[in-house]
CSV table of C-alpha atoms and ligand atoms in Angstrom, one decimal:
chain,number,residue,atom,x,y,z
A,1,MET,CA,15.3,-27.0,-9.1
A,2,THR,CA,16.1,-23.3,-9.8
A,3,PRO,CA,16.8,-21.0,-6.9
A,4,GLU,CA,13.5,-19.1,-7.4
A,5,VAL,CA,11.5,-22.1,-7.2
A,6,ARG,CA,13.6,-23.6,-4.2
A,7,GLN,CA,12.9,-20.2,-2.5
A,8,ASP,CA,9.0,-20.1,-3.3
A,9,LEU,CA,8.7,-23.6,-1.9
A,10,GLU,CA,10.7,-22.6,1.1
A,11,ILE,CA,8.4,-19.4,1.7
A,12,SER,CA,5.2,-21.7,1.2
A,13,ASN,CA,6.7,-24.1,4.0
A,14,LEU,CA,7.3,-21.2,6.1
A,15,LEU,CA,3.7,-19.8,6.0
A,16,GLU,CA,2.2,-23.0,6.6
A,17,THR,CA,4.7,-23.6,9.8
A,18,ILE,CA,3.5,-20.5,11.1
A,19,TYR,CA,-0.2,-21.3,10.6
A,20,LYS,CA,-0.1,-24.6,11.9
A,21,LYS,CA,2.2,-23.6,15.1
A,22,TYR,CA,0.7,-20.3,15.7
A,23,GLY,CA,-2.6,-19.9,14.0
A,24,TYR,CA,-1.7,-16.8,11.9
A,25,ASP,CA,-2.5,-17.5,8.2
A,26,PHE,CA,-0.6,-15.6,5.6
A,27,ARG,CA,-0.8,-18.2,3.0
A,28,GLU,CA,-3.2,-16.1,1.1
A,29,TYR,CA,-1.4,-12.7,1.4
A,30,SER,CA,0.3,-11.0,-1.4
A,31,ALA,CA,3.2,-13.1,-2.2
A,32,ALA,CA,5.3,-10.0,-3.4
A,33,HIS,CA,4.6,-8.3,-0.1
A,34,ILE,CA,5.5,-11.4,2.0
A,35,SER,CA,8.7,-12.1,0.1
A,36,ARG,CA,9.8,-8.5,0.4
A,37,ARG,CA,9.3,-8.5,4.4
A,38,ILE,CA,11.0,-11.9,4.5
A,39,LYS,CA,14.1,-10.8,2.7
A,40,ASN,CA,14.3,-7.8,4.9
A,41,ARG,CA,14.2,-9.9,8.0
A,42,LEU,CA,16.7,-12.2,6.6
A,43,ILE,CA,19.1,-9.3,6.3
A,44,LEU,CA,18.4,-7.6,9.6
A,45,SER,CA,19.0,-11.2,11.6
A,46,GLY,CA,22.0,-12.7,9.6
A,47,ILE,CA,20.0,-15.7,8.9
A,48,SER,CA,21.2,-17.2,5.5
A,49,SER,CA,17.9,-19.0,4.1
A,50,VAL,CA,14.1,-18.9,4.5
A,51,ALA,CA,14.5,-22.7,5.4
A,52,GLU,CA,16.6,-21.7,8.4
A,53,MET,CA,14.4,-18.9,9.1
A,54,GLU,CA,11.5,-21.5,9.3
A,55,ARG,CA,13.4,-23.5,11.9
A,56,ALA,CA,14.1,-20.3,14.0
A,57,VAL,CA,10.2,-19.7,13.9
A,58,ILE,CA,9.5,-23.3,15.4
A,59,GLN,CA,12.1,-22.8,17.9
A,60,ASP,CA,11.7,-19.6,19.1
A,61,LYS,CA,8.7,-18.0,20.0
A,62,LYS,CA,9.6,-14.6,20.1
A,63,PHE,CA,11.2,-14.4,16.7
A,64,ALA,CA,8.0,-15.8,15.3
A,65,TYR,CA,6.1,-13.0,16.7
A,66,GLN,CA,8.8,-10.5,15.1
A,67,VAL,CA,8.0,-12.0,11.9
A,68,LEU,CA,4.5,-11.5,12.8
A,69,GLN,CA,5.3,-8.0,13.2
A,70,ASP,CA,7.3,-7.9,9.7
A,71,PHE,CA,4.1,-8.9,8.0
A,72,SER,CA,1.8,-6.8,9.7
A,73,ILE,CA,2.5,-3.2,8.1
A,74,THR,CA,1.3,-0.7,10.7
A,75,VAL,CA,2.1,2.5,9.1
A,76,THR,CA,-0.7,4.9,9.5
A,77,GLU,CA,-1.8,8.4,10.4
A,78,MET,CA,-4.5,10.7,11.8
A,79,PHE,CA,-6.9,11.9,9.1
A,80,ARG,CA,-4.9,10.1,6.6
A,81,ASP,CA,-6.3,11.3,3.0
A,82,PRO,CA,-8.3,14.2,4.5
A,83,GLY,CA,-10.6,14.3,1.5
A,84,PHE,CA,-12.1,11.1,2.8
A,85,TYR,CA,-12.8,12.5,6.2
A,86,LEU,CA,-14.3,15.8,4.5
A,87,SER,CA,-16.5,13.5,2.3
A,88,LEU,CA,-17.3,11.4,5.5
A,89,ARG,CA,-18.2,14.7,7.4
A,90,LYS,CA,-20.7,15.9,4.6
A,91,ASN,CA,-22.0,12.5,3.3
A,92,ILE,CA,-22.1,10.0,6.0
A,93,ILE,CA,-22.5,12.1,9.3
A,94,PRO,CA,-26.1,13.0,8.2
A,95,LEU,CA,-26.8,9.2,7.4
A,96,LEU,CA,-25.5,8.2,11.1
A,97,ARG,CA,-27.5,11.0,12.6
A,98,THR,CA,-30.8,9.0,12.1
A,99,TYR,CA,-29.5,6.1,14.2
A,100,PRO,CA,-30.4,6.3,17.9
A,101,PHE,CA,-27.3,4.6,18.7
A,102,ILE,CA,-24.2,3.9,16.2
A,103,LYS,CA,-21.7,1.2,16.0
A,104,VAL,CA,-18.3,1.7,14.1
A,105,TRP,CA,-16.1,-0.8,13.2
A,106,HIS,CA,-12.6,-0.1,12.2
A,107,ALA,CA,-11.0,-3.3,10.8
A,108,GLY,CA,-7.3,-3.3,10.8
A,109,CYS,CA,-6.9,-0.1,13.0
A,110,SER,CA,-3.2,-0.6,13.5
A,111,SER,CA,-2.0,2.1,16.6
A,112,GLY,CA,-5.5,3.7,16.6
A,113,GLU,CA,-4.7,6.8,14.6
A,114,GLU,CA,-7.9,6.3,12.5
A,115,ALA,CA,-10.0,5.2,15.4
A,116,TYR,CA,-9.0,8.5,17.2
A,117,SER,CA,-9.8,10.6,14.1
A,118,MET,CA,-13.2,9.0,13.7
A,119,ALA,CA,-14.1,9.7,17.3
A,120,ILE,CA,-12.8,13.4,17.1
A,121,ILE,CA,-15.3,13.8,14.0
A,122,LEU,CA,-18.3,12.3,15.8
A,123,HIS,CA,-17.4,14.3,18.9
A,124,GLU,CA,-17.5,17.6,16.8
A,125,GLU,CA,-20.7,16.5,15.3
A,126,GLY,CA,-22.3,15.8,18.5
A,127,LEU,CA,-22.7,11.9,17.7
A,128,TYR,CA,-20.0,10.5,20.1
A,129,GLU,CA,-21.9,9.9,23.1
A,130,ARG,CA,-24.4,7.5,21.2
A,131,THR,CA,-21.7,5.7,19.4
A,132,THR,CA,-19.6,2.7,20.1
A,133,ILE,CA,-16.4,2.4,17.9
A,134,TYR,CA,-14.8,-1.3,17.8
A,135,ALA,CA,-11.2,-0.8,16.9
A,136,THR,CA,-9.7,-4.2,15.9
A,137,ASP,CA,-6.2,-5.6,14.6
A,138,PHE,CA,-4.5,-9.0,14.9
A,139,ASN,CA,-1.3,-7.7,16.0
A,140,GLN,CA,-1.4,-7.2,19.6
A,141,GLN,CA,1.6,-4.9,20.1
A,142,THR,CA,-0.1,-2.1,17.8
A,143,LEU,CA,-3.2,-2.7,19.4
A,144,ASP,CA,-1.6,-2.2,23.0
A,145,LYS,CA,-0.2,0.9,21.5
A,146,ALA,CA,-3.4,2.3,20.0
A,147,ARG,CA,-5.1,1.8,23.5
A,148,ASP,CA,-2.5,3.8,25.3
A,149,GLY,CA,-3.2,6.7,22.9
A,150,ILE,CA,0.5,7.9,23.3
A,151,PHE,CA,2.2,9.1,20.1
A,152,SER,CA,5.0,11.0,19.2
A,153,ASN,CA,5.1,14.8,19.2
A,154,ASP,CA,7.0,15.3,16.3
A,155,LEU,CA,4.1,13.7,14.2
A,156,MET,CA,1.6,16.5,15.4
A,157,LYS,CA,2.4,19.1,12.9
A,158,GLU,CA,1.3,16.7,10.1
A,159,TYR,CA,-1.6,15.3,11.7
A,160,THR,CA,-2.9,19.1,12.7
A,161,ALA,CA,-2.5,19.7,8.9
A,162,ASN,CA,-4.4,16.9,8.0
A,163,TYR,CA,-7.1,17.6,10.6
A,164,GLN,CA,-7.8,21.2,9.2
A,165,LEU,CA,-7.9,19.8,5.8
A,166,ALA,CA,-10.5,17.1,6.9
A,167,GLY,CA,-12.7,20.1,8.1
A,168,GLY,CA,-11.6,20.1,11.7
A,169,LYS,CA,-13.7,22.5,13.6
A,170,GLU,CA,-11.8,23.2,16.7
A,171,SER,CA,-8.1,23.5,17.7
A,172,PHE,CA,-6.3,20.0,17.3
A,173,SER,CA,-4.4,20.3,20.4
A,174,ASN,CA,-7.8,20.5,22.1
A,175,TYR,CA,-7.6,16.8,21.8
A,176,TYR,CA,-4.2,15.8,23.4
A,177,THR,CA,-2.1,16.6,26.4
A,178,ALA,CA,1.8,17.3,25.2
A,179,HIS,CA,4.7,15.8,27.4
A,180,TYR,CA,8.2,16.7,26.2
A,181,ASP,CA,8.3,14.3,23.2
A,182,HIS,CA,4.8,12.7,23.3
A,183,VAL,CA,1.3,13.5,23.5
A,184,ILE,CA,-1.4,11.7,25.1
A,185,MET,CA,-4.8,11.4,23.8
A,186,ASN,CA,-7.7,12.7,25.6
A,187,GLN,CA,-9.5,10.1,27.9
A,188,HIS,CA,-12.9,11.6,26.6
A,189,LEU,CA,-12.0,10.3,23.0
A,190,LYS,CA,-11.2,6.9,24.3
A,191,LYS,CA,-14.3,6.4,26.4
A,192,ASN,CA,-16.7,4.5,24.0
A,193,ILE,CA,-13.9,2.9,22.0
A,194,VAL,CA,-13.5,-1.0,22.2
A,195,TRP,CA,-10.0,-2.2,21.3
A,196,ALA,CA,-9.9,-5.9,20.6
A,197,ASN,CA,-7.8,-8.6,19.0
A,198,HIS,CA,-9.6,-10.0,15.7
A,199,ASN,CA,-7.9,-11.6,12.9
A,200,LEU,CA,-9.8,-11.0,9.8
A,201,VAL,CA,-8.5,-13.9,7.9
A,202,THR,CA,-9.5,-16.6,10.8
A,203,ASP,CA,-11.9,-14.8,13.0
A,204,SER,CA,-15.8,-14.3,12.5
A,205,VAL,CA,-18.2,-11.7,12.4
A,206,PHE,CA,-18.8,-10.4,16.0
A,207,ALA,CA,-21.1,-7.3,15.8
A,208,GLU,CA,-23.8,-5.7,13.6
A,209,VAL,CA,-22.5,-2.3,12.5
A,210,HIS,CA,-23.7,1.1,10.7
A,211,LEU,CA,-20.2,1.9,9.5
A,212,VAL,CA,-17.0,-0.2,8.7
A,213,LEU,CA,-13.7,1.0,7.7
A,214,CYS,CA,-11.1,-1.4,6.5
A,215,ARG,CA,-8.4,0.7,4.9
A,216,ASN,CA,-5.1,-0.4,3.3
A,217,VAL,CA,-5.6,-3.7,4.8
A,218,LEU,CA,-6.8,-5.6,1.7
A,219,ILE,CA,-4.1,-4.4,-0.5
A,220,TYR,CA,-1.8,-6.9,1.5
A,221,PHE,CA,-4.3,-9.8,0.4
A,222,GLU,CA,-4.5,-11.9,-2.9
A,223,ARG,CA,-7.7,-11.4,-4.6
A,224,ASN,CA,-9.3,-14.7,-3.3
A,225,LEU,CA,-8.8,-13.8,0.4
A,226,GLN,CA,-10.2,-9.9,-0.5
A,227,ASN,CA,-13.1,-11.5,-1.5
A,228,LYS,CA,-13.4,-14.0,1.8
A,229,VAL,CA,-12.8,-10.6,3.9
A,230,GLN,CA,-15.1,-8.7,1.8
A,231,LYS,CA,-17.8,-11.3,2.6
A,232,LEU,CA,-16.9,-10.8,6.5
A,233,LEU,CA,-17.4,-6.9,6.2
A,234,PHE,CA,-20.5,-7.4,4.2
A,235,ASP,CA,-22.1,-9.8,6.9
A,236,SER,CA,-21.1,-7.3,9.5
A,237,LEU,CA,-22.9,-4.5,8.0
A,238,ILE,CA,-26.7,-3.5,8.4
A,239,ASN,CA,-28.8,-3.0,5.4
A,240,GLY,CA,-27.8,0.5,4.4
A,241,GLY,CA,-24.6,0.3,6.2
A,242,ILE,CA,-21.4,2.3,4.9
A,243,LEU,CA,-18.4,0.7,4.0
A,244,CYS,CA,-15.0,2.5,3.5
A,245,LEU,CA,-12.1,1.3,2.0
A,246,GLY,CA,-8.6,2.9,1.4
A,247,SER,CA,-8.1,5.4,-1.5
A,248,LYS,CA,-6.6,2.8,-3.7
A,249,GLU,CA,-9.1,-0.4,-2.6
A,250,GLY,CA,-12.1,-1.4,-4.8
A,251,LEU,CA,-14.7,-3.9,-4.8
A,252,ARG,CA,-14.5,-4.4,-8.8
A,253,PHE,CA,-12.5,-7.8,-8.6
A,254,THR,CA,-14.9,-9.2,-5.9
A,255,ASP,CA,-18.2,-10.7,-5.6
A,256,PHE,CA,-19.6,-7.5,-3.8
A,257,PHE,CA,-19.2,-4.9,-6.5
A,258,GLU,CA,-23.3,-5.2,-7.0
A,259,ALA,CA,-24.1,-5.3,-3.5
A,260,TYR,CA,-23.2,-1.6,-2.7
A,261,TRP,CA,-24.3,1.4,-4.1
A,262,GLU,CA,-21.1,3.6,-4.8
A,263,LEU,CA,-21.5,6.7,-3.0
A,264,ASP,CA,-18.2,8.6,-3.0
A,265,LYS,CA,-16.1,7.0,-5.9
A,266,LYS,CA,-13.0,8.8,-5.4
A,267,HIS,CA,-12.9,8.3,-1.8
A,268,ARG,CA,-14.2,4.7,-2.1
A,269,ILE,CA,-17.3,5.0,0.2
A,270,PHE,CA,-20.1,2.3,-0.8
A,271,LYS,CA,-23.6,1.7,1.0
A,272,LYS,CA,-24.8,-1.7,1.5
A,273,LYS,CA,-27.9,-2.2,-0.7
A,274,TYR,CA,-31.0,-2.8,0.8
B,1,MET,CA,15.9,-11.8,-26.5
B,2,THR,CA,12.4,-11.3,-25.4
B,3,TYR,CA,11.4,-8.9,-22.9
B,4,SER,CA,8.2,-8.6,-20.8
B,5,ALA,CA,8.5,-5.1,-19.2
B,6,ILE,CA,10.4,-2.3,-18.8
B,7,VAL,CA,10.8,-0.8,-14.9
B,8,ILE,CA,11.7,3.2,-15.0
B,9,GLY,CA,13.0,5.2,-11.8
B,10,VAL,CA,12.8,8.8,-12.0
B,11,SER,CA,12.8,11.7,-9.9
B,12,SER,CA,13.6,15.3,-10.1
B,13,GLY,CA,13.4,16.5,-13.7
B,14,GLY,CA,11.1,13.5,-14.2
B,15,LEU,CA,8.1,14.9,-16.0
B,16,ASN,CA,9.9,16.6,-18.9
B,17,ALA,CA,11.8,13.1,-19.2
B,18,LEU,CA,8.6,11.2,-19.2
B,19,LYS,CA,6.6,13.7,-21.4
B,20,LEU,CA,9.7,13.3,-24.0
B,21,LEU,CA,9.4,9.4,-23.8
B,22,PHE,CA,5.9,9.1,-24.2
B,23,SER,CA,5.7,11.5,-27.0
B,24,MET,CA,8.2,9.3,-28.9
B,25,LEU,CA,7.1,5.8,-28.1
B,26,PRO,CA,5.1,4.8,-31.4
B,27,ALA,CA,1.3,3.2,-31.6
B,28,GLY,CA,2.0,-0.5,-31.2
B,29,PHE,CA,4.7,-0.4,-28.8
B,30,SER,CA,4.0,-3.7,-27.0
B,31,ILE,CA,6.3,-4.2,-24.0
B,32,PRO,CA,4.7,-3.0,-20.9
B,33,VAL,CA,6.1,0.1,-19.0
B,34,ILE,CA,6.2,0.2,-15.0
B,35,ILE,CA,7.3,3.8,-13.6
B,36,VAL,CA,8.1,5.0,-10.3
B,37,GLN,CA,8.3,8.8,-10.2
B,38,HIS,CA,9.0,10.7,-6.9
B,39,LEU,CA,6.1,13.0,-6.3
B,40,SER,CA,4.7,14.8,-3.4
B,41,PRO,CA,2.4,12.4,-1.3
B,42,ARG,CA,-0.4,15.0,-1.9
B,43,SER,CA,-0.1,15.1,-5.7
B,44,ASP,CA,-3.0,14.3,-7.8
B,45,GLY,CA,-3.2,12.4,-11.2
B,46,ARG,CA,-3.5,15.2,-13.5
B,47,TRP,CA,0.0,14.8,-14.6
B,48,ILE,CA,-0.8,11.4,-15.6
B,49,ASN,CA,-3.5,12.5,-17.9
B,50,LEU,CA,-1.5,14.9,-19.5
B,51,LEU,CA,1.2,12.0,-20.4
B,52,ASN,CA,-1.8,10.1,-21.6
B,53,GLU,CA,-2.9,12.8,-23.7
B,54,ASN,CA,0.3,13.0,-25.3
B,55,SER,CA,1.2,9.6,-25.8
B,56,LYS,CA,0.0,6.8,-28.2
B,57,ILE,CA,0.3,4.1,-25.7
B,58,HIS,CA,-2.1,4.1,-22.8
B,59,VAL,CA,-0.6,5.7,-19.8
B,60,LYS,CA,-2.6,5.2,-16.4
B,61,GLU,CA,-2.1,5.0,-12.4
B,62,ALA,CA,-1.4,1.6,-11.5
B,63,ASP,CA,-4.5,0.1,-9.5
B,64,GLU,CA,-4.1,-2.7,-7.2
B,65,LYS,CA,-4.1,-6.4,-8.3
B,66,GLU,CA,-4.2,-5.2,-11.6
B,67,LYS,CA,-2.9,-7.3,-14.6
B,68,ILE,CA,-0.1,-6.1,-16.3
B,69,GLN,CA,-1.0,-5.7,-20.0
B,70,SER,CA,0.9,-5.0,-23.6
B,71,GLY,CA,0.9,-1.7,-24.8
B,72,THR,CA,0.0,0.1,-21.4
B,73,ALA,CA,2.5,2.0,-19.1
B,74,TYR,CA,1.5,2.1,-15.5
B,75,VAL,CA,2.7,4.8,-13.0
B,76,ALA,CA,3.1,4.4,-9.1
B,77,PRO,CA,0.4,6.5,-7.1
B,78,PRO,CA,2.1,9.0,-4.8
B,79,ASN,CA,2.4,7.6,-1.4
B,80,TYR,CA,2.2,4.0,-2.3
B,81,HIS,CA,5.0,1.5,-3.1
B,82,LEU,CA,4.4,-0.4,-6.1
B,83,LEU,CA,5.4,-4.2,-6.6
B,84,ILE,CA,5.1,-6.9,-9.3
B,85,GLU,CA,3.5,-10.3,-8.3
B,86,LYS,CA,4.8,-13.6,-9.8
B,87,THR,CA,1.2,-13.6,-11.3
B,88,ARG,CA,2.2,-10.3,-13.1
B,89,THR,CA,-0.2,-8.4,-11.2
B,90,LEU,CA,0.5,-5.0,-9.5
B,91,SER,CA,0.3,-4.6,-5.7
B,92,LEU,CA,0.6,-1.6,-3.6
B,93,SER,CA,1.6,-1.2,0.0
B,94,ILE,CA,2.2,1.6,2.5
B,95,ASP,CA,5.0,0.3,4.4
B,96,GLU,CA,7.8,2.5,5.4
B,97,ARG,CA,9.6,4.9,3.1
B,98,VAL,CA,12.7,3.4,1.4
B,99,ASN,CA,15.7,6.0,0.7
B,100,TYR,CA,13.1,8.5,1.9
B,101,ALA,CA,10.8,7.5,-0.7
B,102,ARG,CA,7.4,6.3,-1.3
B,103,PRO,CA,7.0,5.2,-3.9
B,104,SER,CA,10.5,3.6,-3.9
B,105,VAL,CA,12.4,2.7,-7.3
B,106,ASP,CA,14.2,0.0,-5.4
B,107,VAL,CA,11.1,-1.6,-4.3
B,108,LEU,CA,9.8,-1.8,-7.7
B,109,PHE,CA,12.9,-2.9,-9.2
B,110,GLU,CA,13.7,-5.6,-6.6
B,111,SER,CA,10.0,-7.1,-7.0
B,112,ALA,CA,10.1,-6.9,-10.9
B,113,ALA,CA,13.6,-8.4,-11.0
B,114,GLU,CA,12.5,-11.6,-9.0
B,115,VAL,CA,9.5,-11.7,-11.1
B,116,TYR,CA,10.9,-11.1,-14.6
B,117,GLN,CA,14.5,-12.4,-14.3
B,118,ASN,CA,16.3,-12.1,-17.8
B,119,GLU,CA,13.1,-10.6,-19.3
B,120,LEU,CA,13.1,-7.3,-17.7
B,121,ILE,CA,14.8,-3.9,-18.8
B,122,GLY,CA,15.6,-1.3,-16.0
B,123,ILE,CA,15.8,2.1,-16.4
B,124,VAL,CA,17.3,4.8,-14.1
B,125,LEU,CA,16.7,8.6,-15.3
B,126,THR,CA,17.3,11.9,-14.0
B,127,GLY,CA,17.0,12.4,-10.2
B,128,SER,CA,18.7,13.8,-7.3
B,129,ASN,CA,19.0,10.9,-5.0
B,130,SER,CA,20.4,7.3,-4.9
B,131,ASP,CA,16.9,5.5,-5.1
B,132,GLY,CA,16.9,2.8,-7.6
B,133,ALA,CA,20.7,2.1,-7.3
B,134,GLU,CA,20.4,-1.3,-5.6
B,135,GLY,CA,17.4,-2.2,-7.4
B,136,LEU,CA,19.2,-1.8,-10.8
B,137,LYS,CA,21.9,-4.0,-9.3
B,138,ARG,CA,19.5,-6.5,-8.6
B,139,ILE,CA,18.1,-6.6,-12.2
B,140,LYS,CA,21.7,-7.2,-13.7
B,141,GLU,CA,22.2,-9.9,-11.1
B,142,ASN,CA,19.0,-11.5,-12.3
B,143,GLY,CA,20.0,-11.1,-16.0
B,144,GLY,CA,18.2,-8.3,-17.0
B,145,LEU,CA,19.1,-5.4,-19.2
B,146,THR,CA,20.3,-2.3,-17.3
B,147,ILE,CA,20.1,1.2,-18.5
B,148,VAL,CA,21.1,4.5,-17.4
B,149,GLN,CA,20.5,8.0,-18.5
B,150,ASP,CA,23.9,9.8,-19.2
B,151,PRO,CA,24.6,11.9,-16.0
B,152,ALA,CA,25.4,15.0,-18.7
B,153,ASP,CA,22.2,14.6,-20.5
B,154,ALA,CA,20.1,14.5,-17.3
B,155,GLU,CA,18.6,17.4,-15.6
B,156,SER,CA,19.7,16.1,-12.1
B,157,ALA,CA,22.9,13.8,-12.5
B,158,TYR,CA,22.7,12.4,-8.8
B,159,MET,CA,20.5,9.3,-9.5
B,160,PRO,CA,22.0,8.2,-12.7
B,161,GLU,CA,25.5,8.7,-11.4
B,162,SER,CA,24.3,6.8,-8.5
B,163,ALA,CA,23.2,3.6,-10.4
B,164,ILE,CA,26.3,4.0,-12.4
B,165,ALA,CA,28.6,3.6,-9.4
B,166,THR,CA,26.9,0.5,-8.0
B,167,THR,CA,26.4,-1.1,-10.9
B,168,LYS,CA,28.4,-2.0,-14.2
B,169,VAL,CA,25.2,-1.1,-16.4
B,170,ASP,CA,24.6,-2.4,-20.0
B,171,TYR,CA,24.0,1.2,-21.5
B,172,ILE,CA,24.8,4.6,-20.6
B,173,LEU,CA,22.9,6.8,-23.0
B,174,THR,CA,21.0,10.2,-23.7
B,175,LEU,CA,17.5,10.2,-22.9
B,176,GLU,CA,16.5,10.1,-26.9
B,177,ASN,CA,18.9,7.4,-27.3
B,178,ILE,CA,17.3,5.2,-24.6
B,179,ILE,CA,14.0,5.8,-26.3
B,180,ALA,CA,15.2,4.8,-29.9
B,181,LEU,CA,17.0,1.8,-28.1
B,182,LEU,CA,13.7,0.7,-26.9
B,183,ILE,CA,11.7,1.0,-30.0
B,184,ALA,CA,14.3,-0.7,-31.8
B,185,ILE,CA,14.0,-3.7,-29.1
B,186,ASP,CA,10.4,-3.7,-29.3
B,187,LYS,CA,10.4,-3.7,-32.9
B,188,GLN,CA,12.6,-6.5,-33.2
B,189,MET,CA,10.8,-8.6,-30.7
B,190,ARG,CA,7.3,-8.0,-32.7
B,191,THR,CA,9.2,-9.0,-36.2
B,192,VAL,CA,10.9,-12.0,-34.7
B,193,LEU,CA,7.2,-13.3,-33.3
C,301,SAM,C1,-1.3,-0.3,6.7
C,301,SAM,S1,-2.4,-0.5,8.5
C,301,SAM,C2,-3.7,0.5,7.9
C,301,SAM,C3,-4.0,1.4,9.1
C,301,SAM,C4,-5.5,2.1,8.9
C,301,SAM,N1,-6.4,1.2,8.6
C,301,SAM,C5,-4.9,3.1,8.0
C,301,SAM,O1,-5.3,3.0,6.9
C,301,SAM,O2,-4.0,4.2,8.1
C,301,SAM,C6,-2.7,-2.1,7.9
C,301,SAM,C7,-3.1,-2.9,9.3
C,301,SAM,O3,-3.8,-4.2,9.1
C,301,SAM,C8,-3.7,-5.1,10.0
C,301,SAM,N2,-4.0,-6.5,9.6
C,301,SAM,C9,-3.3,-7.2,8.5
C,301,SAM,N3,-3.6,-8.5,8.2
C,301,SAM,C10,-4.7,-8.3,9.1
C,301,SAM,C11,-5.6,-9.6,9.7
C,301,SAM,N4,-5.6,-10.8,8.9
C,301,SAM,N5,-6.5,-9.2,10.6
C,301,SAM,C12,-6.6,-8.0,11.3
C,301,SAM,N6,-5.7,-7.0,11.0
C,301,SAM,C13,-4.8,-7.0,10.2
C,301,SAM,C14,-2.0,-4.8,10.4
C,301,SAM,O4,-1.8,-5.5,11.6
C,301,SAM,C15,-1.9,-3.6,10.2
C,301,SAM,O5,-2.1,-2.5,11.6
């Protein structure tokens, strides 16, 4: 057995063990991504092989959750891809306005920056009061951070620039209170956000919504799993509902390419056909 | 020797270097080329179109889960790491910057070395940081061919110098000679087949 074949085998055993023991299913995540994260963890923890890492995962629950953190890439920003939010304001907000109440789902919300960005836009467009935002992730640690709504002050310069490029109508600093090195998002923005733990791979539909944002989550999945999760998103949308993907994600390689109209090709905004 | 892919890492001075590369690669050049060029996260794809217009092989931004094909060059999109899957498809990721860079040359090189082993050519060109040095080392360890632009020939010497300091590379050449070597390797592969 070559070292590469052995390592592939050990990785697949590790993922199998994590699934059986903890219920988190990474078996159809991008292999290149998983392998990279595992190697980083091996170096950081001084563990010598993937097989040994598997034993550590079995014996040490804390270590297992560390590995879960490694696989969940939580890098995010407020108003990431400002052009996308501009398009959302221009093309999607008028559509949402036609509904008496609005439900939005952020699938894979990480530490909440995307959900807060949405709350700000809905507030400025006068729609926030009749909206419920479901913000979900399978990573409880990052979800707790999202709920707290406390971010590093260092980031605000970049977020402010993003906010302005995204068509922001007020001063971004109106939306938080600064305390030395960190800021706290306004209570008002949190009011209609429901934070919940939800795993896109193993959990099912929990609400019918008008708008789904699932951005930069599916890039970590193999095609087959992307397809399964696309079904979940599709089933969660009302007819005529809107799907927003990350700026490098698409529907082409899924069964759902024909199931949507493409509203904005560049910013990956789709409308579910009636 | 059969090579299945060429990976290139390049930073400052890269636009000129890539322009020269793609103006010289002949039609029918078969080995796929996969590139990380450091850029501002907000840069758009216009420079890729420019490269493509002056190239005889197809140059495009890498799409996620895209199959790597012969006669095509793929460039990492700004603000995403580019990785290679065992299935010889492309993956994107937005995890932390590596060497202050996203996309990072090391991330591409390490995943490519794992997939292609000794069927890989790794090239470090002009640039002013040390990204790519570790990755090139990995390519060498896995039996791939390693090439670095002669620092004296590079617009920014630091990236080639770092690569040379980290690995005993196979070739240190001017950019023109690197391109000539690639063309010769590709031609030989095609006549043998
Ligand atoms: C890179 S972040 C994207 C955050 C945000 N949507 C954005 O675009 O900025 C990816 C998030 O997806 C989450 N994720 C990964 N797999 C998941 C799964 N199976 N179920 C739910 N969330 C998942 C990760 O925990 C992480 O927070």
